Amino acid sequence: MPQVAILGSTGSIGTSTLEVIRHNLDKYQIIALTANTDADKLLSQCIEFKPKYAVLLDKSKALHLEAQLKNHQLTTILLTNKEDLSYVVQLPEVDIVMSAIVGSHGLMPTYSAILAGKRVLLANKESLVAAGRLINDALKANPKASLIPVDSEHSAIFQSLPTDFATNKNGINKIILTASGGPFREYLKEQLVSVTPEMAVKHPNWSMGKKISVDSSTLMNKGLEVIEAYWLFGTDLDKIDVVVHPQSIIHSMVEYIDGSIIAQLGTPDMKTPIAYALSYPDRIVSGSSKLDFSTLSSLTFEKPDYERFPCLTLAFEALKTGRSSPAVLNAANEVAVSLFLEHKISFYDIYKLIKSAMEYFGTRDYSTIDEIIAIDKAVREYTNSIA
Ligand code: NDP
Ligand code: MG
């Protein structure tokens, strides 16, 4: 039975992954679960899934959690260091790693899992945005490793591409990423100036963590996904399009040179792409509800508005500029989003801070993960200092 380690098990993707596994207890076993601060949720997950290892980074809660694990007669080994995230994914008995930590904190453990030749299910798009070239180099150098998309758009594209797309791109004309448009799709620029974090985290179709919900409201999420698609599928930038599709039923599409378009459809529920990533190339039950065509009134499409949502432009620019630019974009965005969530800056300040950071840092070459981590740290410090 494949042994699964879940990085970020207490988050939105982490809990959906455990829900899928709950439907497939005869097929997967949990070996490691990790969280940042949510000790209560981690404890209840340990009670249910009895992992060999649990990682909780919040040391102030670790002693209490350790005692509670003992009270429940669990033999789970509790670890508390950042480096333990990389340690648990590299254990020889681990087969599958769900990478579902939010933000660039997910980079090092994701990279470590690839170096150890694991099958990595990638939800943590930020790591591919920041270090796409290094991750692809690591995949080439470790043929046992694989990277399977979890993001719904990329899962849709993965399911719509020919199986030999890595070596044969001849028939592919375009990759079309769909975007819901987020909660502010119909807002005027004047209204966007005063939107609050509470409004931004209420996504119309998807239930997600706070950071990605804000990213969806600025369309930065789509920008990060364009960069993610570029590295996952090796597609030229001019062959990646974005179309707004407010119903989130078509999760993305591939257009071929003969005019055919192959799309993947379903209800907006992350359990479907998570299940596919776990079971690929087979299929398993995911627990998500089935799409009922008789209740769909219409599927609509429109162009993204780059003027009202300029973060999308910044992401295209970062990818075009290349080298360290996407890592700068990503780090500045993470800082700006958390400042917005803390009510310290306004909605459009997110864009302004990222733009300033991109101008200040420019772009440069990198050749190691440590360099990317250093860039990430410097950009975070700078962005915080100018906010
Ligand atoms: P959540 O905020 O819901 O969960 C984040 C997880 O990461 C939690 O387990 C959290 O622990 C942990 N975590 C947070 N900070 C750190 C840290 N510094 N070090 C280690 N662990 C940490 O996020 P989501 O599940 O929504 O998103 C996770 C990733 O998946 C993101 O990269 C997102 O872009 C991507 N994704 C999410 C989708 C969704 O539907 N939610 C869809 C597509 C992609 P704790 O609970 O203790 O804070
Ligand atoms: Mg997505």
Short mmCIF file of C-alpha atoms and ligand atoms in Angstrom, two decimals:
data_model
loop_
_atom_site.label_atom_id
_atom_site.label_comp_id
_atom_site.label_asym_id
_atom_site.label_seq_id
_atom_site.Cartn_x
_atom_site.Cartn_y
_atom_site.Cartn_z
CA MET A 1 0.00 0.00 0.00
CA PRO A 2 1.51 3.41 -0.93
CA GLN A 3 2.57 5.45 2.11
CA VAL A 4 1.54 9.11 1.95
CA ALA A 5 3.11 12.13 3.66
CA ILE A 6 0.99 15.28 3.70
CA LEU A 7 2.77 18.62 4.05
CA GLY A 8 0.18 21.08 5.36
CA SER A 9 -2.35 18.44 6.44
CA THR A 10 -4.38 20.92 8.52
CA GLY A 11 -5.06 23.30 5.62
CA SER A 12 -7.81 23.32 3.03
CA ILE A 13 -5.96 21.02 0.58
CA GLY A 14 -4.58 18.89 3.40
CA THR A 15 -8.01 18.18 4.89
CA SER A 16 -9.50 17.52 1.42
CA THR A 17 -6.66 15.05 0.79
CA LEU A 18 -7.51 13.22 4.00
CA GLU A 19 -11.17 13.18 2.95
CA VAL A 20 -10.23 11.50 -0.34
CA ILE A 21 -8.06 9.00 1.56
CA ARG A 22 -10.95 8.32 3.96
CA HIS A 23 -12.82 7.00 0.88
CA ASN A 24 -9.82 4.84 -0.06
CA LEU A 25 -8.47 3.40 3.19
CA ASP A 26 -7.74 0.10 1.45
CA LYS A 27 -5.45 1.89 -1.03
CA TYR A 28 -3.36 4.46 0.90
CA GLN A 29 -1.73 4.67 4.30
CA ILE A 30 -0.73 7.91 6.04
CA ILE A 31 2.85 7.94 7.27
CA ALA A 32 3.37 11.64 8.10
CA LEU A 33 1.23 14.73 8.73
CA THR A 34 2.54 18.27 9.19
CA ALA A 35 1.16 21.58 10.46
CA ASN A 36 2.38 25.00 11.45
CA THR A 37 0.28 25.99 14.49
CA ASP A 38 -3.02 24.10 14.42
CA ALA A 39 -2.22 21.52 17.13
CA ASP A 40 -5.86 20.59 17.76
CA LYS A 41 -6.56 19.65 14.16
CA LEU A 42 -3.25 17.81 13.90
CA LEU A 43 -4.13 15.81 17.02
CA SER A 44 -7.52 14.76 15.68
CA GLN A 45 -5.90 13.77 12.36
CA CYS A 46 -3.30 11.71 14.26
CA ILE A 47 -6.02 9.97 16.27
CA GLU A 48 -7.84 9.04 13.08
CA PHE A 49 -4.95 8.18 10.74
CA LYS A 50 -2.22 7.07 13.21
CA PRO A 51 0.78 8.37 11.26
CA LYS A 52 4.29 7.27 12.20
CA TYR A 53 5.39 10.94 12.25
CA ALA A 54 3.76 14.31 12.90
CA VAL A 55 5.46 17.69 12.55
CA LEU A 56 4.21 20.78 14.40
CA LEU A 57 6.38 23.86 13.91
CA ASP A 58 4.85 25.82 16.78
CA LYS A 59 7.16 24.68 19.58
CA SER A 60 5.03 26.36 22.27
CA LYS A 61 2.25 23.85 21.55
CA ALA A 62 4.43 20.79 20.99
CA LEU A 63 4.78 19.60 24.61
CA HIS A 64 1.05 19.61 25.13
CA LEU A 65 0.46 17.83 21.81
CA GLU A 66 3.07 15.20 22.70
CA ALA A 67 1.28 14.54 26.00
CA GLN A 68 -2.07 14.26 24.25
CA LEU A 69 -0.66 11.82 21.70
CA LYS A 70 0.55 9.65 24.62
CA ASN A 71 -2.84 9.93 26.36
CA HIS A 72 -4.38 8.44 23.25
CA GLN A 73 -1.81 5.60 23.29
CA LEU A 74 -0.40 6.76 19.96
CA THR A 75 3.19 5.95 19.02
CA THR A 76 3.36 8.89 16.56
CA ILE A 77 6.77 10.58 16.76
CA LEU A 78 6.35 14.35 17.08
CA LEU A 79 8.97 16.58 15.43
CA THR A 80 9.09 20.38 15.59
CA ASN A 81 11.84 21.77 13.36
CA LYS A 82 11.53 23.28 9.89
CA GLU A 83 14.15 20.77 8.68
CA ASP A 84 11.90 17.92 9.87
CA LEU A 85 9.52 18.72 6.99
CA SER A 86 12.29 17.70 4.58
CA TYR A 87 13.26 14.77 6.82
CA VAL A 88 9.79 13.17 6.82
CA VAL A 89 9.27 13.45 3.06
CA GLN A 90 12.64 11.83 2.40
CA LEU A 91 12.00 8.74 4.57
CA PRO A 92 12.61 5.61 2.49
CA GLU A 93 9.13 4.25 3.26
CA VAL A 94 7.38 7.36 1.84
CA ASP A 95 5.98 6.84 -1.67
CA ILE A 96 3.73 9.87 -2.20
CA VAL A 97 4.12 13.43 -0.90
CA MET A 98 1.22 15.87 -0.99
CA SER A 99 2.83 19.32 -1.10
CA ALA A 100 0.14 21.55 0.42
CA ILE A 101 1.95 24.07 2.61
CA VAL A 102 0.97 27.60 1.65
CA GLY A 103 3.64 29.92 0.24
CA SER A 104 7.37 29.65 -0.26
CA HIS A 105 7.80 27.82 3.07
CA GLY A 106 6.75 24.82 1.00
CA LEU A 107 9.72 25.09 -1.34
CA MET A 108 12.44 23.27 0.60
CA PRO A 109 10.39 20.20 1.60
CA THR A 110 8.93 19.94 -1.92
CA TYR A 111 12.39 20.13 -3.44
CA SER A 112 13.69 17.58 -0.91
CA ALA A 113 10.92 15.16 -1.86
CA ILE A 114 11.87 15.41 -5.54
CA LEU A 115 15.56 14.87 -4.73
CA ALA A 116 14.54 11.74 -2.81
CA GLY A 117 12.72 10.41 -5.89
CA LYS A 118 9.18 10.65 -4.54
CA ARG A 119 5.91 11.06 -6.38
CA VAL A 120 5.05 14.66 -5.48
CA LEU A 121 1.49 15.94 -5.77
CA LEU A 122 1.88 19.69 -6.18
CA ALA A 123 -0.66 22.06 -4.67
CA ASN A 124 2.03 24.48 -3.44
CA LYS A 125 2.30 26.42 -6.71
CA GLU A 126 4.52 29.05 -5.05
CA SER A 127 7.49 26.65 -5.03
CA LEU A 128 7.27 26.12 -8.78
CA VAL A 129 6.83 29.86 -9.38
CA ALA A 130 9.91 30.69 -7.30
CA ALA A 131 12.19 27.86 -8.43
CA GLY A 132 10.66 26.27 -11.53
CA ARG A 133 13.93 25.73 -13.37
CA LEU A 134 15.65 24.10 -10.37
CA ILE A 135 12.67 21.85 -9.72
CA ASN A 136 12.64 20.72 -13.36
CA ASP A 137 16.40 20.10 -13.23
CA ALA A 138 15.90 18.02 -10.07
CA LEU A 139 13.15 16.02 -11.80
CA LYS A 140 15.46 15.29 -14.74
CA ALA A 141 18.28 14.25 -12.43
CA ASN A 142 15.97 11.96 -10.41
CA PRO A 143 13.99 9.90 -12.90
CA LYS A 144 12.18 8.06 -10.08
CA ALA A 145 10.63 11.36 -8.98
CA SER A 146 7.48 12.78 -10.55
CA LEU A 147 5.46 15.95 -10.14
CA ILE A 148 1.70 15.65 -10.58
CA PRO A 149 -0.44 18.80 -10.58
CA VAL A 150 -3.15 19.28 -7.98
CA ASP A 151 -4.22 22.81 -8.91
CA SER A 152 -7.57 22.28 -10.63
CA GLU A 153 -6.54 24.10 -13.84
CA HIS A 154 -3.31 22.16 -14.18
CA SER A 155 -4.99 18.88 -13.37
CA ALA A 156 -7.50 19.70 -16.14
CA ILE A 157 -4.68 20.45 -18.60
CA PHE A 158 -2.79 17.33 -17.51
CA GLN A 159 -5.93 15.29 -18.24
CA SER A 160 -6.45 17.01 -21.61
CA LEU A 161 -2.90 16.75 -22.97
CA PRO A 162 -1.61 13.74 -24.90
CA THR A 163 0.26 11.37 -22.57
CA ASP A 164 3.52 11.96 -24.47
CA PHE A 165 3.29 15.78 -24.27
CA ALA A 166 6.71 16.03 -22.60
CA THR A 167 8.41 14.95 -25.82
CA ASN A 168 5.73 15.64 -28.42
CA LYS A 169 4.15 19.08 -28.50
CA ASN A 170 3.52 19.17 -32.25
CA GLY A 171 -0.25 19.05 -32.20
CA ILE A 172 -0.77 21.46 -29.31
CA ASN A 173 -1.75 24.99 -30.26
CA LYS A 174 -2.62 26.57 -26.94
CA ILE A 175 -3.24 25.95 -23.27
CA ILE A 176 -6.28 27.85 -22.01
CA LEU A 177 -6.45 28.44 -18.26
CA THR A 178 -9.89 29.29 -16.95
CA ALA A 179 -10.30 31.80 -14.12
CA SER A 180 -13.44 32.34 -12.06
CA GLY A 181 -12.68 36.07 -11.90
CA GLY A 182 -12.89 35.98 -8.10
CA PRO A 183 -15.34 37.78 -5.82
CA PHE A 184 -14.71 41.23 -7.39
CA ARG A 185 -15.16 40.30 -11.04
CA GLU A 186 -17.94 42.83 -11.53
CA TYR A 187 -16.56 45.57 -9.27
CA LEU A 188 -15.63 48.94 -10.72
CA LYS A 189 -12.13 50.27 -10.07
CA GLU A 190 -13.58 52.84 -7.61
CA GLN A 191 -15.24 50.04 -5.63
CA LEU A 192 -12.08 47.93 -5.59
CA VAL A 193 -10.17 50.67 -3.78
CA SER A 194 -12.10 50.05 -0.57
CA VAL A 195 -12.69 46.28 -0.53
CA THR A 196 -11.80 44.54 2.74
CA PRO A 197 -9.99 41.27 3.46
CA GLU A 198 -13.27 39.83 4.75
CA MET A 199 -14.82 40.45 1.32
CA ALA A 200 -11.75 39.13 -0.51
CA VAL A 201 -11.67 35.75 1.25
CA LYS A 202 -15.30 34.97 0.28
CA HIS A 203 -14.70 33.21 -3.01
CA PRO A 204 -17.90 32.62 -5.01
CA ASN A 205 -17.10 29.01 -6.08
CA TRP A 206 -14.20 27.55 -4.14
CA SER A 207 -13.56 27.11 -0.43
CA MET A 208 -9.84 27.71 0.11
CA GLY A 209 -7.19 29.04 2.49
CA LYS A 210 -7.00 32.81 3.04
CA LYS A 211 -3.84 33.50 1.03
CA ILE A 212 -5.03 31.83 -2.18
CA SER A 213 -8.48 33.41 -1.73
CA VAL A 214 -6.90 36.88 -1.75
CA ASP A 215 -4.74 35.84 -4.72
CA SER A 216 -7.94 34.87 -6.54
CA SER A 217 -9.48 38.24 -5.80
CA THR A 218 -6.48 40.14 -7.29
CA LEU A 219 -6.11 37.59 -10.15
CA MET A 220 -2.52 37.07 -8.96
CA ASN A 221 -3.57 33.44 -8.48
CA LYS A 222 -4.10 33.17 -12.24
CA GLY A 223 -0.76 34.87 -12.81
CA LEU A 224 0.99 32.36 -10.55
CA GLU A 225 -0.85 29.60 -12.41
CA VAL A 226 0.40 30.84 -15.79
CA ILE A 227 3.96 30.53 -14.43
CA GLU A 228 3.08 27.15 -12.91
CA ALA A 229 1.77 25.93 -16.30
CA TYR A 230 4.90 27.17 -18.04
CA TRP A 231 7.14 25.01 -15.84
CA LEU A 232 4.82 22.00 -15.57
CA PHE A 233 4.08 21.57 -19.26
CA GLY A 234 7.06 23.24 -20.95
CA THR A 235 4.75 25.44 -22.99
CA ASP A 236 5.93 28.71 -24.58
CA LEU A 237 4.53 31.78 -22.86
CA ASP A 238 2.70 32.95 -26.00
CA LYS A 239 0.83 29.63 -26.03
CA ILE A 240 -0.77 30.15 -22.62
CA ASP A 241 -4.08 32.05 -22.54
CA VAL A 242 -6.37 33.05 -19.70
CA VAL A 243 -10.15 33.20 -20.05
CA VAL A 244 -12.58 34.20 -17.32
CA HIS A 245 -15.30 31.57 -16.79
CA PRO A 246 -17.30 32.60 -13.70
CA GLN A 247 -19.07 29.25 -13.14
CA SER A 248 -15.81 27.27 -12.62
CA ILE A 249 -17.23 24.20 -14.37
CA ILE A 250 -14.64 23.95 -17.15
CA HIS A 251 -11.40 23.71 -15.19
CA SER A 252 -9.12 24.43 -18.20
CA MET A 253 -8.58 23.32 -21.81
CA VAL A 254 -6.05 22.41 -24.46
CA GLU A 255 -6.54 23.65 -28.02
CA TYR A 256 -4.99 21.53 -30.80
CA ILE A 257 -3.82 22.68 -34.25
CA ASP A 258 -6.73 20.93 -35.98
CA GLY A 259 -9.22 23.09 -34.06
CA SER A 260 -10.16 20.48 -31.45
CA ILE A 261 -10.40 21.67 -27.88
CA ILE A 262 -10.22 19.13 -25.07
CA ALA A 263 -11.46 20.33 -21.70
CA GLN A 264 -11.97 18.78 -18.27
CA LEU A 265 -15.23 19.57 -16.45
CA GLY A 266 -16.59 18.94 -12.98
CA THR A 267 -18.04 20.56 -9.90
CA PRO A 268 -15.64 23.04 -8.25
CA ASP A 269 -14.30 20.63 -5.63
CA MET A 270 -10.58 20.09 -5.06
CA LYS A 271 -11.20 16.46 -4.07
CA THR A 272 -11.43 15.59 -7.79
CA PRO A 273 -7.94 16.82 -8.82
CA ILE A 274 -6.50 15.53 -5.52
CA ALA A 275 -7.91 12.06 -6.21
CA TYR A 276 -6.54 12.09 -9.76
CA ALA A 277 -3.08 13.13 -8.54
CA LEU A 278 -3.12 10.35 -5.94
CA SER A 279 -4.26 7.61 -8.31
CA TYR A 280 -2.87 8.66 -11.72
CA PRO A 281 -3.01 6.97 -14.19
CA ASP A 282 -5.89 5.09 -12.50
CA ARG A 283 -9.06 6.65 -11.08
CA ILE A 284 -10.43 6.39 -7.55
CA VAL A 285 -13.59 7.60 -5.85
CA SER A 286 -13.02 11.15 -4.58
CA GLY A 287 -16.18 11.87 -2.60
CA SER A 288 -16.95 15.00 -4.62
CA SER A 289 -20.45 15.56 -5.95
CA LYS A 290 -21.14 14.84 -9.62
CA LEU A 291 -21.93 17.55 -12.13
CA ASP A 292 -25.63 17.70 -12.96
CA PHE A 293 -25.97 19.23 -16.45
CA SER A 294 -29.72 19.69 -16.04
CA THR A 295 -29.10 22.28 -13.30
CA LEU A 296 -26.51 24.27 -15.26
CA SER A 297 -28.19 27.32 -16.73
CA SER A 298 -25.22 28.63 -18.72
CA LEU A 299 -21.48 28.58 -19.11
CA THR A 300 -20.10 32.03 -19.88
CA PHE A 301 -16.68 33.37 -20.85
CA GLU A 302 -15.04 36.77 -20.94
CA LYS A 303 -11.59 38.34 -21.26
CA PRO A 304 -9.66 39.15 -18.07
CA ASP A 305 -9.54 42.86 -17.28
CA TYR A 306 -5.84 43.66 -16.89
CA GLU A 307 -6.58 47.24 -15.94
CA ARG A 308 -8.73 46.51 -12.91
CA PHE A 309 -6.57 43.50 -11.99
CA PRO A 310 -3.00 44.62 -12.77
CA CYS A 311 -1.39 41.83 -10.69
CA LEU A 312 -2.06 39.52 -13.65
CA THR A 313 0.06 41.79 -15.86
CA LEU A 314 2.87 41.72 -13.29
CA ALA A 315 2.92 37.92 -13.36
CA PHE A 316 3.14 37.82 -17.19
CA GLU A 317 5.95 40.40 -16.99
CA ALA A 318 7.83 38.37 -14.37
CA LEU A 319 7.65 35.25 -16.54
CA LYS A 320 8.77 37.17 -19.63
CA THR A 321 11.69 38.73 -17.73
CA GLY A 322 12.54 35.31 -16.30
CA ARG A 323 15.49 34.34 -14.08
CA SER A 324 14.77 35.51 -10.49
CA SER A 325 11.77 37.72 -11.39
CA PRO A 326 9.04 35.18 -10.61
CA ALA A 327 10.66 34.51 -7.21
CA VAL A 328 10.61 38.25 -6.49
CA LEU A 329 6.98 38.54 -7.61
CA ASN A 330 6.01 35.60 -5.43
CA ALA A 331 7.77 36.76 -2.25
CA ALA A 332 6.49 40.34 -2.55
CA ASN A 333 2.98 39.02 -3.15
CA GLU A 334 3.10 36.83 -0.04
CA VAL A 335 4.11 39.77 2.13
CA ALA A 336 1.58 42.12 0.53
CA VAL A 337 -1.26 39.60 0.94
CA SER A 338 -0.52 39.07 4.62
CA LEU A 339 -0.35 42.85 5.20
CA PHE A 340 -3.71 43.18 3.45
CA LEU A 341 -5.17 40.37 5.58
CA GLU A 342 -3.93 42.24 8.67
CA HIS A 343 -5.76 45.40 7.49
CA LYS A 344 -2.41 47.23 7.16
CA ILE A 345 -2.65 48.04 3.46
CA SER A 346 -5.44 48.45 0.91
CA PHE A 347 -6.37 46.20 -2.02
CA TYR A 348 -4.41 48.14 -4.69
CA ASP A 349 -1.42 48.48 -2.35
CA ILE A 350 -0.88 44.76 -2.99
CA TYR A 351 -0.14 45.58 -6.64
CA LYS A 352 1.92 48.67 -5.77
CA LEU A 353 4.15 46.80 -3.31
CA ILE A 354 4.83 43.95 -5.73
CA LYS A 355 5.61 46.39 -8.54
CA SER A 356 8.04 48.33 -6.32
CA ALA A 357 9.79 45.13 -5.25
CA MET A 358 10.11 43.98 -8.86
CA GLU A 359 11.60 47.33 -9.88
CA TYR A 360 13.98 47.39 -6.92
CA PHE A 361 15.29 43.83 -7.32
CA GLY A 362 15.32 43.58 -11.11
CA THR A 363 16.33 40.11 -12.23
CA ARG A 364 19.37 37.92 -11.87
CA ASP A 365 20.55 34.37 -12.43
CA TYR A 366 20.40 31.73 -9.75
CA SER A 367 21.74 28.24 -9.64
CA THR A 368 20.86 26.84 -6.22
CA ILE A 369 17.83 26.58 -3.97
CA ASP A 370 19.75 28.45 -1.27
CA GLU A 371 20.06 31.43 -3.62
CA ILE A 372 16.31 31.40 -4.23
CA ILE A 373 15.67 31.20 -0.49
CA ALA A 374 18.03 34.17 0.03
CA ILE A 375 16.19 36.18 -2.66
CA ASP A 376 12.86 35.28 -1.05
CA LYS A 377 14.12 36.51 2.35
CA ALA A 378 15.55 39.76 0.96
CA VAL A 379 12.34 40.54 -0.95
CA ARG A 380 10.24 39.87 2.15
CA GLU A 381 12.38 42.24 4.23
CA TYR A 382 12.30 44.94 1.55
CA THR A 383 8.54 44.67 0.96
CA ASN A 384 7.82 44.88 4.67
CA SER A 385 10.13 47.88 4.99
CA ILE A 386 8.38 49.95 2.30
CA ALA A 387 4.81 49.06 3.32
P1 NDP B 1 -4.29 26.80 4.00
O1 NDP B 1 -3.91 28.13 4.52
O2 NDP B 1 -5.68 26.32 4.18
O3 NDP B 1 -3.32 25.69 4.65
C1 NDP B 1 -1.94 25.87 4.69
C2 NDP B 1 -1.25 24.70 5.36
O4 NDP B 1 0.15 25.00 5.46
C3 NDP B 1 -1.72 24.44 6.79
O5 NDP B 1 -1.57 23.08 7.08
C4 NDP B 1 -0.74 25.28 7.62
O6 NDP B 1 -0.63 24.83 8.97
C5 NDP B 1 0.54 25.04 6.84
N1 NDP B 1 1.50 26.13 7.00
C6 NDP B 1 1.25 27.45 6.99
N2 NDP B 1 2.39 28.16 7.14
C7 NDP B 1 3.38 27.26 7.25
C8 NDP B 1 4.77 27.35 7.46
N3 NDP B 1 5.39 28.55 7.59
N4 NDP B 1 5.50 26.22 7.52
C9 NDP B 1 4.92 25.01 7.42
N5 NDP B 1 3.58 24.84 7.24
C10 NDP B 1 2.83 25.95 7.15
O7 NDP B 1 -3.87 26.79 2.47
P2 NDP B 1 -4.55 25.98 1.27
O8 NDP B 1 -4.74 24.54 1.65
O9 NDP B 1 -5.67 26.74 0.72
O10 NDP B 1 -3.37 26.06 0.18
C11 NDP B 1 -2.21 25.27 0.26
C12 NDP B 1 -1.47 25.37 -1.07
O11 NDP B 1 -2.28 24.80 -2.08
C13 NDP B 1 -1.18 26.81 -1.51
O12 NDP B 1 0.05 26.85 -2.15
C14 NDP B 1 -2.30 27.11 -2.51
O13 NDP B 1 -1.92 28.05 -3.49
C15 NDP B 1 -2.50 25.73 -3.14
N6 NDP B 1 -3.84 25.52 -3.69
C16 NDP B 1 -4.93 25.56 -2.87
C17 NDP B 1 -6.20 25.38 -3.39
C18 NDP B 1 -7.39 25.35 -2.50
O14 NDP B 1 -8.49 25.06 -2.99
N7 NDP B 1 -7.28 25.62 -1.22
C19 NDP B 1 -6.41 25.18 -4.84
C20 NDP B 1 -5.19 25.11 -5.59
C21 NDP B 1 -3.95 25.28 -5.04
P3 NDP B 1 -1.63 25.45 10.11
O15 NDP B 1 -2.99 24.92 9.80
O16 NDP B 1 -1.09 24.88 11.37
O17 NDP B 1 -1.53 26.93 10.01
MG MG B 2 -6.22 26.92 -9.38
#
